[in-house]
Amino acid sequence: MVRKKEQNRVSDELTDLIERFPNMRVEVLSSPQGHLLFVGKIDGIKNNSIQVSDVDGEKVPPVEYNTPVKLRGNTGSSMILLDGKVSGSAEQFWLVDQFGLLNSSNRRSYFRQNINLQAKAMLVNAILEVEGQKTSRNPSYIECQIQNISAVGVMFASKENFQKGDKLCLKNVVLVSEEPPIDLNCIVRRRVERSNFIEYGCEFYDMDTKDQDRLIKEIFILQRTELRAKLGNR
């Protein structure tokens, strides 16, 4: 009885969610590994099953019945994480049911993509107070290499000695060649010294919802491009 009530509650949540956000874009991931299988969109829900098709209308990968998967999506204000199992499939879609509890959160870091991108970082707080004395530090743009990026932060490597709490600006970052460059303001939260460079984990700040949504969209494009490249090399 408890399990039935739980399933009904999850179904109600999903139905309401899909009605409010039609054609929601989702990552379809293997479970529990979390490998990206394809980038899809939710077509609708019937009898407690979600129909998911490829976001570009292409054929979806073949899949076995009852394969566990994860669906990860974005409503614009929160992330959606959902466990389920494949209950049916065709060339153009998968059906997913047997859901675990719906998990909504603001943890946009789930949309993280490894990249290898040259960029330039500038110390925004170029005048810092150190031990009671103001010290001028280099405000010019420094070469760096972005290693991965998500909708909440970025990791990059540089020979420059930034400190935790430093505010930086990554200037004219181009993630997708067809899209205009974007400036990313971030705060250093973690630094790890390597043999010949320093690795920085940074959190974005002063980023509005429009820029966050754009970032997620471009990360989806990067993920889809990477997936196609892997499939093409098989």
PDB file of N, CA, C and O in Angstrom, residues 101-175:
ATOM      1  N   LEU A 101      11.954   8.365  -6.311  1.00  0.00           N
ATOM      2  CA  LEU A 101      11.390   9.650  -5.896  1.00  0.00           C
ATOM      3  C   LEU A 101      11.978  10.782  -6.723  1.00  0.00           C
ATOM      4  O   LEU A 101      13.173  10.818  -7.001  1.00  0.00           O
ATOM      5  N   LEU A 102      11.132  11.693  -7.104  1.00  0.00           N
ATOM      6  CA  LEU A 102      11.556  12.879  -7.833  1.00  0.00           C
ATOM      7  C   LEU A 102      12.415  13.736  -6.926  1.00  0.00           C
ATOM      8  O   LEU A 102      12.077  13.985  -5.786  1.00  0.00           O
ATOM      9  N   ASN A 103      13.535  14.190  -7.448  1.00  0.00           N
ATOM     10  CA  ASN A 103      14.459  14.999  -6.656  1.00  0.00           C
ATOM     11  C   ASN A 103      14.707  16.307  -7.375  1.00  0.00           C
ATOM     12  O   ASN A 103      15.348  16.332  -8.423  1.00  0.00           O
ATOM     13  N   SER A 104      14.168  17.398  -6.853  1.00  0.00           N
ATOM     14  CA  SER A 104      14.396  18.715  -7.439  1.00  0.00           C
ATOM     15  C   SER A 104      15.351  19.478  -6.545  1.00  0.00           C
ATOM     16  O   SER A 104      15.195  19.487  -5.344  1.00  0.00           O
ATOM     17  N   SER A 105      16.331  20.130  -7.153  1.00  0.00           N
ATOM     18  CA  SER A 105      17.284  20.918  -6.369  1.00  0.00           C
ATOM     19  C   SER A 105      17.871  21.997  -7.237  1.00  0.00           C
ATOM     20  O   SER A 105      17.641  22.054  -8.444  1.00  0.00           O
ATOM     21  N   ASN A 106      18.649  22.867  -6.622  1.00  0.00           N
ATOM     22  CA  ASN A 106      19.340  23.915  -7.358  1.00  0.00           C
ATOM     23  C   ASN A 106      20.769  23.525  -7.672  1.00  0.00           C
ATOM     24  O   ASN A 106      21.586  24.387  -7.986  1.00  0.00           O
ATOM     25  N   ARG A 107      21.119  22.253  -7.584  1.00  0.00           N
ATOM     26  CA  ARG A 107      22.491  21.810  -7.793  1.00  0.00           C
ATOM     27  C   ARG A 107      22.778  21.723  -9.285  1.00  0.00           C
ATOM     28  O   ARG A 107      22.858  20.653  -9.870  1.00  0.00           O
ATOM     29  N   ARG A 108      22.999  22.879  -9.897  1.00  0.00           N
ATOM     30  CA  ARG A 108      23.224  22.950 -11.327  1.00  0.00           C
ATOM     31  C   ARG A 108      24.583  22.376 -11.724  1.00  0.00           C
ATOM     32  O   ARG A 108      24.887  22.225 -12.897  1.00  0.00           O
ATOM     33  N   SER A 109      25.399  22.041 -10.731  1.00  0.00           N
ATOM     34  CA  SER A 109      26.707  21.477 -11.030  1.00  0.00           C
ATOM     35  C   SER A 109      26.591  20.108 -11.693  1.00  0.00           C
ATOM     36  O   SER A 109      27.575  19.590 -12.228  1.00  0.00           O
ATOM     37  N   TYR A 110      25.393  19.481 -11.673  1.00  0.00           N
ATOM     38  CA  TYR A 110      25.232  18.203 -12.352  1.00  0.00           C
ATOM     39  C   TYR A 110      25.497  18.336 -13.849  1.00  0.00           C
ATOM     40  O   TYR A 110      25.860  17.378 -14.504  1.00  0.00           O
ATOM     41  N   PHE A 111      25.293  19.535 -14.390  1.00  0.00           N
ATOM     42  CA  PHE A 111      25.565  19.753 -15.801  1.00  0.00           C
ATOM     43  C   PHE A 111      27.022  20.173 -15.948  1.00  0.00           C
ATOM     44  O   PHE A 111      27.329  21.338 -16.159  1.00  0.00           O
ATOM     45  N   ARG A 112      27.932  19.239 -15.814  1.00  0.00           N
ATOM     46  CA  ARG A 112      29.356  19.529 -15.871  1.00  0.00           C
ATOM     47  C   ARG A 112      29.950  18.852 -17.100  1.00  0.00           C
ATOM     48  O   ARG A 112      29.690  17.699 -17.380  1.00  0.00           O
ATOM     49  N   GLN A 113      30.769  19.606 -17.829  1.00  0.00           N
ATOM     50  CA  GLN A 113      31.337  19.106 -19.065  1.00  0.00           C
ATOM     51  C   GLN A 113      32.842  19.324 -19.070  1.00  0.00           C
ATOM     52  O   GLN A 113      33.333  20.426 -18.822  1.00  0.00           O
ATOM     53  N   ASN A 114      33.584  18.246 -19.352  1.00  0.00           N
ATOM     54  CA  ASN A 114      35.030  18.374 -19.512  1.00  0.00           C
ATOM     55  C   ASN A 114      35.337  19.036 -20.854  1.00  0.00           C
ATOM     56  O   ASN A 114      34.773  18.654 -21.880  1.00  0.00           O
ATOM     57  N   ILE A 115      36.217  20.024 -20.833  1.00  0.00           N
ATOM     58  CA  ILE A 115      36.614  20.706 -22.060  1.00  0.00           C
ATOM     59  C   ILE A 115      38.100  21.028 -21.982  1.00  0.00           C
ATOM     60  O   ILE A 115      38.729  20.886 -20.930  1.00  0.00           O
ATOM     61  N   ASN A 116      38.658  21.444 -23.078  1.00  0.00           N
ATOM     62  CA  ASN A 116      40.058  21.878 -23.136  1.00  0.00           C
ATOM     63  C   ASN A 116      40.067  23.175 -23.925  1.00  0.00           C
ATOM     64  O   ASN A 116      40.162  23.167 -25.140  1.00  0.00           O
ATOM     65  N   LEU A 117      39.966  24.286 -23.206  1.00  0.00           N
ATOM     66  CA  LEU A 117      39.711  25.564 -23.862  1.00  0.00           C
ATOM     67  C   LEU A 117      40.633  26.644 -23.323  1.00  0.00           C
ATOM     68  O   LEU A 117      40.702  26.874 -22.110  1.00  0.00           O
ATOM     69  N   GLN A 118      41.351  27.293 -24.224  1.00  0.00           N
ATOM     70  CA  GLN A 118      42.191  28.420 -23.828  1.00  0.00           C
ATOM     71  C   GLN A 118      41.321  29.636 -23.530  1.00  0.00           C
ATOM     72  O   GLN A 118      40.355  29.917 -24.246  1.00  0.00           O
ATOM     73  N   ALA A 119      41.647  30.354 -22.479  1.00  0.00           N
ATOM     74  CA  ALA A 119      40.874  31.536 -22.089  1.00  0.00           C
ATOM     75  C   ALA A 119      41.796  32.529 -21.392  1.00  0.00           C
ATOM     76  O   ALA A 119      42.987  32.279 -21.223  1.00  0.00           O
ATOM     77  N   LYS A 120      41.213  33.661 -20.997  1.00  0.00           N
ATOM     78  CA  LYS A 120      41.965  34.685 -20.282  1.00  0.00           C
ATOM     79  C   LYS A 120      41.201  35.064 -19.019  1.00  0.00           C
ATOM     80  O   LYS A 120      40.008  35.327 -19.060  1.00  0.00           O
ATOM     81  N   ALA A 121      41.941  35.086 -17.904  1.00  0.00           N
ATOM     82  CA  ALA A 121      41.344  35.423 -16.616  1.00  0.00           C
ATOM     83  C   ALA A 121      41.961  36.703 -16.083  1.00  0.00           C
ATOM     84  O   ALA A 121      43.169  36.920 -16.179  1.00  0.00           O
ATOM     85  N   MET A 122      41.109  37.568 -15.508  1.00  0.00           N
ATOM     86  CA  MET A 122      41.603  38.789 -14.894  1.00  0.00           C
ATOM     87  C   MET A 122      41.175  38.849 -13.439  1.00  0.00           C
ATOM     88  O   MET A 122      40.034  38.493 -13.108  1.00  0.00           O
ATOM     89  N   LEU A 123      42.100  39.269 -12.582  1.00  0.00           N
ATOM     90  CA  LEU A 123      41.783  39.457 -11.180  1.00  0.00           C
ATOM     91  C   LEU A 123      40.938  40.712 -11.037  1.00  0.00           C
ATOM     92  O   LEU A 123      41.400  41.823 -11.287  1.00  0.00           O
ATOM     93  N   VAL A 124      39.685  40.544 -10.624  1.00  0.00           N
ATOM     94  CA  VAL A 124      38.778  41.681 -10.505  1.00  0.00           C
ATOM     95  C   VAL A 124      39.124  42.517  -9.280  1.00  0.00           C
ATOM     96  O   VAL A 124      39.174  43.743  -9.333  1.00  0.00           O
ATOM     97  N   ASN A 125      39.372  41.840  -8.156  1.00  0.00           N
ATOM     98  CA  ASN A 125      39.754  42.568  -6.950  1.00  0.00           C
ATOM     99  C   ASN A 125      41.269  42.813  -6.985  1.00  0.00           C
ATOM    100  O   ASN A 125      42.041  42.269  -6.216  1.00  0.00           O
ATOM    101  N   ALA A 126      41.693  43.664  -7.921  1.00  0.00           N
ATOM    102  CA  ALA A 126      43.118  43.890  -8.141  1.00  0.00           C
ATOM    103  C   ALA A 126      43.773  44.620  -6.978  1.00  0.00           C
ATOM    104  O   ALA A 126      44.982  44.564  -6.802  1.00  0.00           O
ATOM    105  N   ILE A 127      42.980  45.351  -6.193  1.00  0.00           N
ATOM    106  CA  ILE A 127      43.512  46.000  -4.998  1.00  0.00           C
ATOM    107  C   ILE A 127      42.976  45.248  -3.785  1.00  0.00           C
ATOM    108  O   ILE A 127      41.789  45.279  -3.496  1.00  0.00           O
ATOM    109  N   LEU A 128      43.869  44.530  -3.116  1.00  0.00           N
ATOM    110  CA  LEU A 128      43.488  43.713  -1.971  1.00  0.00           C
ATOM    111  C   LEU A 128      44.135  44.242  -0.705  1.00  0.00           C
ATOM    112  O   LEU A 128      45.184  44.882  -0.755  1.00  0.00           O
ATOM    113  N   GLU A 129      43.495  43.960   0.396  1.00  0.00           N
ATOM    114  CA  GLU A 129      44.080  44.349   1.672  1.00  0.00           C
ATOM    115  C   GLU A 129      44.723  43.127   2.308  1.00  0.00           C
ATOM    116  O   GLU A 129      44.050  42.128   2.576  1.00  0.00           O
ATOM    117  N   VAL A 130      46.038  43.180   2.499  1.00  0.00           N
ATOM    118  CA  VAL A 130      46.773  42.063   3.055  1.00  0.00           C
ATOM    119  C   VAL A 130      47.457  42.514   4.334  1.00  0.00           C
ATOM    120  O   VAL A 130      48.282  43.436   4.327  1.00  0.00           O
ATOM    121  N   GLU A 131      47.105  41.896   5.438  1.00  0.00           N
ATOM    122  CA  GLU A 131      47.691  42.227   6.739  1.00  0.00           C
ATOM    123  C   GLU A 131      47.598  43.721   7.027  1.00  0.00           C
ATOM    124  O   GLU A 131      48.549  44.366   7.480  1.00  0.00           O
ATOM    125  N   GLY A 132      46.439  44.302   6.721  1.00  0.00           N
ATOM    126  CA  GLY A 132      46.202  45.684   7.030  1.00  0.00           C
ATOM    127  C   GLY A 132      46.760  46.680   6.042  1.00  0.00           C
ATOM    128  O   GLY A 132      46.554  47.879   6.169  1.00  0.00           O
ATOM    129  N   GLN A 133      47.465  46.218   5.020  1.00  0.00           N
ATOM    130  CA  GLN A 133      48.044  47.105   4.022  1.00  0.00           C
ATOM    131  C   GLN A 133      47.479  46.769   2.649  1.00  0.00           C
ATOM    132  O   GLN A 133      47.364  45.605   2.294  1.00  0.00           O
ATOM    133  N   LYS A 134      47.150  47.804   1.907  1.00  0.00           N
ATOM    134  CA  LYS A 134      46.632  47.587   0.563  1.00  0.00           C
ATOM    135  C   LYS A 134      47.774  47.241  -0.377  1.00  0.00           C
ATOM    136  O   LYS A 134      48.790  47.931  -0.424  1.00  0.00           O
ATOM    137  N   THR A 135      47.589  46.153  -1.118  1.00  0.00           N
ATOM    138  CA  THR A 135      48.626  45.676  -2.019  1.00  0.00           C
ATOM    139  C   THR A 135      48.069  45.576  -3.427  1.00  0.00           C
ATOM    140  O   THR A 135      47.036  44.946  -3.644  1.00  0.00           O
ATOM    141  N   SER A 136      48.740  46.185  -4.370  1.00  0.00           N
ATOM    142  CA  SER A 136      48.291  46.140  -5.756  1.00  0.00           C
ATOM    143  C   SER A 136      48.750  44.839  -6.394  1.00  0.00           C
ATOM    144  O   SER A 136      49.903  44.452  -6.296  1.00  0.00           O
ATOM    145  N   ARG A 137      47.817  44.160  -7.042  1.00  0.00           N
ATOM    146  CA  ARG A 137      48.159  42.930  -7.769  1.00  0.00           C
ATOM    147  C   ARG A 137      47.770  43.099  -9.223  1.00  0.00           C
ATOM    148  O   ARG A 137      46.941  43.920  -9.575  1.00  0.00           O
ATOM    149  N   ASN A 138      48.360  42.298 -10.052  1.00  0.00           N
ATOM    150  CA  ASN A 138      48.242  42.444 -11.506  1.00  0.00           C
ATOM    151  C   ASN A 138      46.793  42.316 -11.982  1.00  0.00           C
ATOM    152  O   ASN A 138      46.197  41.251 -11.874  1.00  0.00           O
ATOM    153  N   PRO A 139      46.197  43.412 -12.529  1.00  0.00           N
ATOM    154  CA  PRO A 139      44.814  43.338 -13.007  1.00  0.00           C
ATOM    155  C   PRO A 139      44.710  42.958 -14.489  1.00  0.00           C
ATOM    156  O   PRO A 139      43.621  42.978 -15.046  1.00  0.00           O
ATOM    157  N   SER A 140      45.827  42.659 -15.133  1.00  0.00           N
ATOM    158  CA  SER A 140      45.788  42.335 -16.561  1.00  0.00           C
ATOM    159  C   SER A 140      45.280  40.907 -16.772  1.00  0.00           C
ATOM    160  O   SER A 140      45.230  40.097 -15.843  1.00  0.00           O
ATOM    161  N   TYR A 141      44.914  40.612 -18.020  1.00  0.00           N
ATOM    162  CA  TYR A 141      44.399  39.279 -18.329  1.00  0.00           C
ATOM    163  C   TYR A 141      45.536  38.268 -18.413  1.00  0.00           C
ATOM    164  O   TYR A 141      46.574  38.517 -19.020  1.00  0.00           O
ATOM    165  N   ILE A 142      45.328  37.122 -17.777  1.00  0.00           N
ATOM    166  CA  ILE A 142      46.314  36.050 -17.681  1.00  0.00           C
ATOM    167  C   ILE A 142      45.822  34.849 -18.485  1.00  0.00           C
ATOM    168  O   ILE A 142      44.652  34.486 -18.416  1.00  0.00           O
ATOM    169  N   GLU A 143      46.718  34.227 -19.235  1.00  0.00           N
ATOM    170  CA  GLU A 143      46.349  33.027 -19.984  1.00  0.00           C
ATOM    171  C   GLU A 143      45.999  31.892 -19.017  1.00  0.00           C
ATOM    172  O   GLU A 143      46.671  31.678 -18.004  1.00  0.00           O
ATOM    173  N   CYS A 144      44.944  31.168 -19.340  1.00  0.00           N
ATOM    174  CA  CYS A 144      44.562  30.008 -18.543  1.00  0.00           C
ATOM    175  C   CYS A 144      43.925  28.964 -19.453  1.00  0.00           C
ATOM    176  O   CYS A 144      43.645  29.228 -20.625  1.00  0.00           O
ATOM    177  N   GLN A 145      43.698  27.806 -18.908  1.00  0.00           N
ATOM    178  CA  GLN A 145      43.107  26.703 -19.671  1.00  0.00           C
ATOM    179  C   GLN A 145      41.919  26.143 -18.893  1.00  0.00           C
ATOM    180  O   GLN A 145      42.086  25.593 -17.805  1.00  0.00           O
ATOM    181  N   ILE A 146      40.721  26.321 -19.443  1.00  0.00           N
ATOM    182  CA  ILE A 146      39.515  25.799 -18.797  1.00  0.00           C
ATOM    183  C   ILE A 146      39.470  24.282 -18.984  1.00  0.00           C
ATOM    184  O   ILE A 146      39.581  23.772 -20.095  1.00  0.00           O
ATOM    185  N   GLN A 147      39.295  23.569 -17.879  1.00  0.00           N
ATOM    186  CA  GLN A 147      39.293  22.103 -17.901  1.00  0.00           C
ATOM    187  C   GLN A 147      37.893  21.516 -17.860  1.00  0.00           C
ATOM    188  O   GLN A 147      37.620  20.506 -18.489  1.00  0.00           O
ATOM    189  N   ASN A 148      37.004  22.118 -17.085  1.00  0.00           N
ATOM    190  CA  ASN A 148      35.599  21.703 -17.115  1.00  0.00           C
ATOM    191  C   ASN A 148      34.733  22.858 -16.666  1.00  0.00           C
ATOM    192  O   ASN A 148      35.196  23.815 -16.044  1.00  0.00           O
ATOM    193  N   ILE A 149      33.454  22.764 -17.004  1.00  0.00           N
ATOM    194  CA  ILE A 149      32.532  23.862 -16.726  1.00  0.00           C
ATOM    195  C   ILE A 149      31.144  23.296 -16.441  1.00  0.00           C
ATOM    196  O   ILE A 149      30.751  22.256 -16.978  1.00  0.00           O
ATOM    197  N   SER A 150      30.419  23.972 -15.556  1.00  0.00           N
ATOM    198  CA  SER A 150      29.034  23.624 -15.282  1.00  0.00           C
ATOM    199  C   SER A 150      28.245  24.920 -15.206  1.00  0.00           C
ATOM    200  O   SER A 150      28.796  26.002 -15.422  1.00  0.00           O
ATOM    201  N   ALA A 151      26.967  24.839 -14.870  1.00  0.00           N
ATOM    202  CA  ALA A 151      26.157  26.041 -14.772  1.00  0.00           C
ATOM    203  C   ALA A 151      26.403  26.797 -13.475  1.00  0.00           C
ATOM    204  O   ALA A 151      25.896  27.895 -13.297  1.00  0.00           O
ATOM    205  N   VAL A 152      27.197  26.229 -12.565  1.00  0.00           N
ATOM    206  CA  VAL A 152      27.486  26.925 -11.310  1.00  0.00           C
ATOM    207  C   VAL A 152      28.958  27.268 -11.140  1.00  0.00           C
ATOM    208  O   VAL A 152      29.318  28.031 -10.247  1.00  0.00           O
ATOM    209  N   GLY A 153      29.822  26.709 -11.967  1.00  0.00           N
ATOM    210  CA  GLY A 153      31.238  26.979 -11.764  1.00  0.00           C
ATOM    211  C   GLY A 153      32.115  26.461 -12.876  1.00  0.00           C
ATOM    212  O   GLY A 153      31.654  25.883 -13.857  1.00  0.00           O
ATOM    213  N   VAL A 154      33.410  26.664 -12.691  1.00  0.00           N
ATOM    214  CA  VAL A 154      34.383  26.329 -13.715  1.00  0.00           C
ATOM    215  C   VAL A 154      35.682  25.908 -13.041  1.00  0.00           C
ATOM    216  O   VAL A 154      35.994  26.357 -11.932  1.00  0.00           O
ATOM    217  N   MET A 155      36.417  25.030 -13.682  1.00  0.00           N
ATOM    218  CA  MET A 155      37.749  24.659 -13.230  1.00  0.00           C
ATOM    219  C   MET A 155      38.736  25.016 -14.328  1.00  0.00           C
ATOM    220  O   MET A 155      38.506  24.698 -15.500  1.00  0.00           O
ATOM    221  N   PHE A 156      39.810  25.720 -13.957  1.00  0.00           N
ATOM    222  CA  PHE A 156      40.817  26.064 -14.945  1.00  0.00           C
ATOM    223  C   PHE A 156      42.205  25.953 -14.335  1.00  0.00           C
ATOM    224  O   PHE A 156      42.385  25.926 -13.114  1.00  0.00           O
ATOM    225  N   ALA A 157      43.207  25.896 -15.214  1.00  0.00           N
ATOM    226  CA  ALA A 157      44.601  25.801 -14.803  1.00  0.00           C
ATOM    227  C   ALA A 157      45.345  27.045 -15.267  1.00  0.00           C
ATOM    228  O   ALA A 157      45.088  27.563 -16.355  1.00  0.00           O
ATOM    229  N   SER A 158      46.261  27.520 -14.434  1.00  0.00           N
ATOM    230  CA  SER A 158      47.041  28.704 -14.774  1.00  0.00           C
ATOM    231  C   SER A 158      48.331  28.703 -13.963  1.00  0.00           C
ATOM    232  O   SER A 158      48.416  28.070 -12.904  1.00  0.00           O
ATOM    233  N   LYS A 159      49.335  29.406 -14.456  1.00  0.00           N
ATOM    234  CA  LYS A 159      50.578  29.574 -13.697  1.00  0.00           C
ATOM    235  C   LYS A 159      50.490  30.765 -12.750  1.00  0.00           C
ATOM    236  O   LYS A 159      51.381  30.964 -11.921  1.00  0.00           O
ATOM    237  N   GLU A 160      49.420  31.553 -12.873  1.00  0.00           N
ATOM    238  CA  GLU A 160      49.235  32.711 -12.007  1.00  0.00           C
ATOM    239  C   GLU A 160      48.837  32.259 -10.599  1.00  0.00           C
ATOM    240  O   GLU A 160      48.098  31.281 -10.432  1.00  0.00           O
ATOM    241  N   ASN A 161      49.307  32.973  -9.601  1.00  0.00           N
ATOM    242  CA  ASN A 161      49.064  32.598  -8.214  1.00  0.00           C
ATOM    243  C   ASN A 161      47.857  33.336  -7.646  1.00  0.00           C
ATOM    244  O   ASN A 161      47.985  34.329  -6.926  1.00  0.00           O
ATOM    245  N   PHE A 162      46.650  32.853  -7.973  1.00  0.00           N
ATOM    246  CA  PHE A 162      45.442  33.398  -7.368  1.00  0.00           C
ATOM    247  C   PHE A 162      45.228  32.768  -5.998  1.00  0.00           C
ATOM    248  O   PHE A 162      45.778  31.707  -5.695  1.00  0.00           O
ATOM    249  N   GLN A 163      44.402  33.416  -5.178  1.00  0.00           N
ATOM    250  CA  GLN A 163      44.135  32.941  -3.826  1.00  0.00           C
ATOM    251  C   GLN A 163      42.657  32.619  -3.656  1.00  0.00           C
ATOM    252  O   GLN A 163      41.809  33.109  -4.403  1.00  0.00           O
ATOM    253  N   LYS A 164      42.331  31.789  -2.664  1.00  0.00           N
ATOM    254  CA  LYS A 164      40.933  31.514  -2.343  1.00  0.00           C
ATOM    255  C   LYS A 164      40.225  32.823  -2.015  1.00  0.00           C
ATOM    256  O   LYS A 164      40.751  33.654  -1.270  1.00  0.00           O
ATOM    257  N   GLY A 165      39.052  33.005  -2.559  1.00  0.00           N
ATOM    258  CA  GLY A 165      38.300  34.219  -2.337  1.00  0.00           C
ATOM    259  C   GLY A 165      38.517  35.285  -3.383  1.00  0.00           C
ATOM    260  O   GLY A 165      37.758  36.262  -3.441  1.00  0.00           O
ATOM    261  N   ASP A 166      39.542  35.122  -4.235  1.00  0.00           N
ATOM    262  CA  ASP A 166      39.759  36.081  -5.321  1.00  0.00           C
ATOM    263  C   ASP A 166      38.583  36.072  -6.279  1.00  0.00           C
ATOM    264  O   ASP A 166      38.056  35.016  -6.632  1.00  0.00           O
ATOM    265  N   LYS A 167      38.185  37.255  -6.721  1.00  0.00           N
ATOM    266  CA  LYS A 167      37.146  37.382  -7.737  1.00  0.00           C
ATOM    267  C   LYS A 167      37.812  37.578  -9.094  1.00  0.00           C
ATOM    268  O   LYS A 167      38.677  38.437  -9.258  1.00  0.00           O
ATOM    269  N   LEU A 168      37.402  36.750 -10.048  1.00  0.00           N
ATOM    270  CA  LEU A 168      38.014  36.753 -11.377  1.00  0.00           C
ATOM    271  C   LEU A 168      36.959  36.987 -12.448  1.00  0.00           C
ATOM    272  O   LEU A 168      35.771  36.748 -12.232  1.00  0.00           O
ATOM    273  N   CYS A 169      37.423  37.410 -13.605  1.00  0.00           N
ATOM    274  CA  CYS A 169      36.575  37.484 -14.790  1.00  0.00           C
ATOM    275  C   CYS A 169      37.238  36.694 -15.902  1.00  0.00           C
ATOM    276  O   CYS A 169      38.388  36.964 -16.263  1.00  0.00           O
ATOM    277  N   LEU A 170      36.539  35.680 -16.411  1.00  0.00           N
ATOM    278  CA  LEU A 170      36.995  34.951 -17.595  1.00  0.00           C
ATOM    279  C   LEU A 170      36.386  35.654 -18.797  1.00  0.00           C
ATOM    280  O   LEU A 170      35.170  35.675 -18.965  1.00  0.00           O
ATOM    281  N   LYS A 171      37.231  36.235 -19.633  1.00  0.00           N
ATOM    282  CA  LYS A 171      36.784  37.147 -20.677  1.00  0.00           C
ATOM    283  C   LYS A 171      36.544  36.438 -22.008  1.00  0.00           C
ATOM    284  O   LYS A 171      37.366  35.646 -22.461  1.00  0.00           O
ATOM    285  N   ASN A 172      35.423  36.772 -22.650  1.00  0.00           N
ATOM    286  CA  ASN A 172      35.106  36.336 -24.016  1.00  0.00           C
ATOM    287  C   ASN A 172      35.265  34.828 -24.205  1.00  0.00           C
ATOM    288  O   ASN A 172      35.940  34.355 -25.113  1.00  0.00           O
ATOM    289  N   VAL A 173      34.635  34.062 -23.323  1.00  0.00           N
ATOM    290  CA  VAL A 173      34.697  32.603 -23.413  1.00  0.00           C
ATOM    291  C   VAL A 173      33.743  32.122 -24.502  1.00  0.00           C
ATOM    292  O   VAL A 173      32.562  32.463 -24.500  1.00  0.00           O
ATOM    293  N   VAL A 174      34.256  31.335 -25.441  1.00  0.00           N
ATOM    294  CA  VAL A 174      33.438  30.775 -26.520  1.00  0.00           C
ATOM    295  C   VAL A 174      33.380  29.267 -26.337  1.00  0.00           C
ATOM    296  O   VAL A 174      34.353  28.557 -26.602  1.00  0.00           O
ATOM    297  N   LEU A 175      32.246  28.766 -25.867  1.00  0.00           N
ATOM    298  CA  LEU A 175      32.068  27.330 -25.681  1.00  0.00           C
ATOM    299  C   LEU A 175      31.610  26.661 -26.971  1.00  0.00           C
ATOM    300  O   LEU A 175      32.044  25.554 -27.302  1.00  0.00           O
TER     301      LEU A 175
END
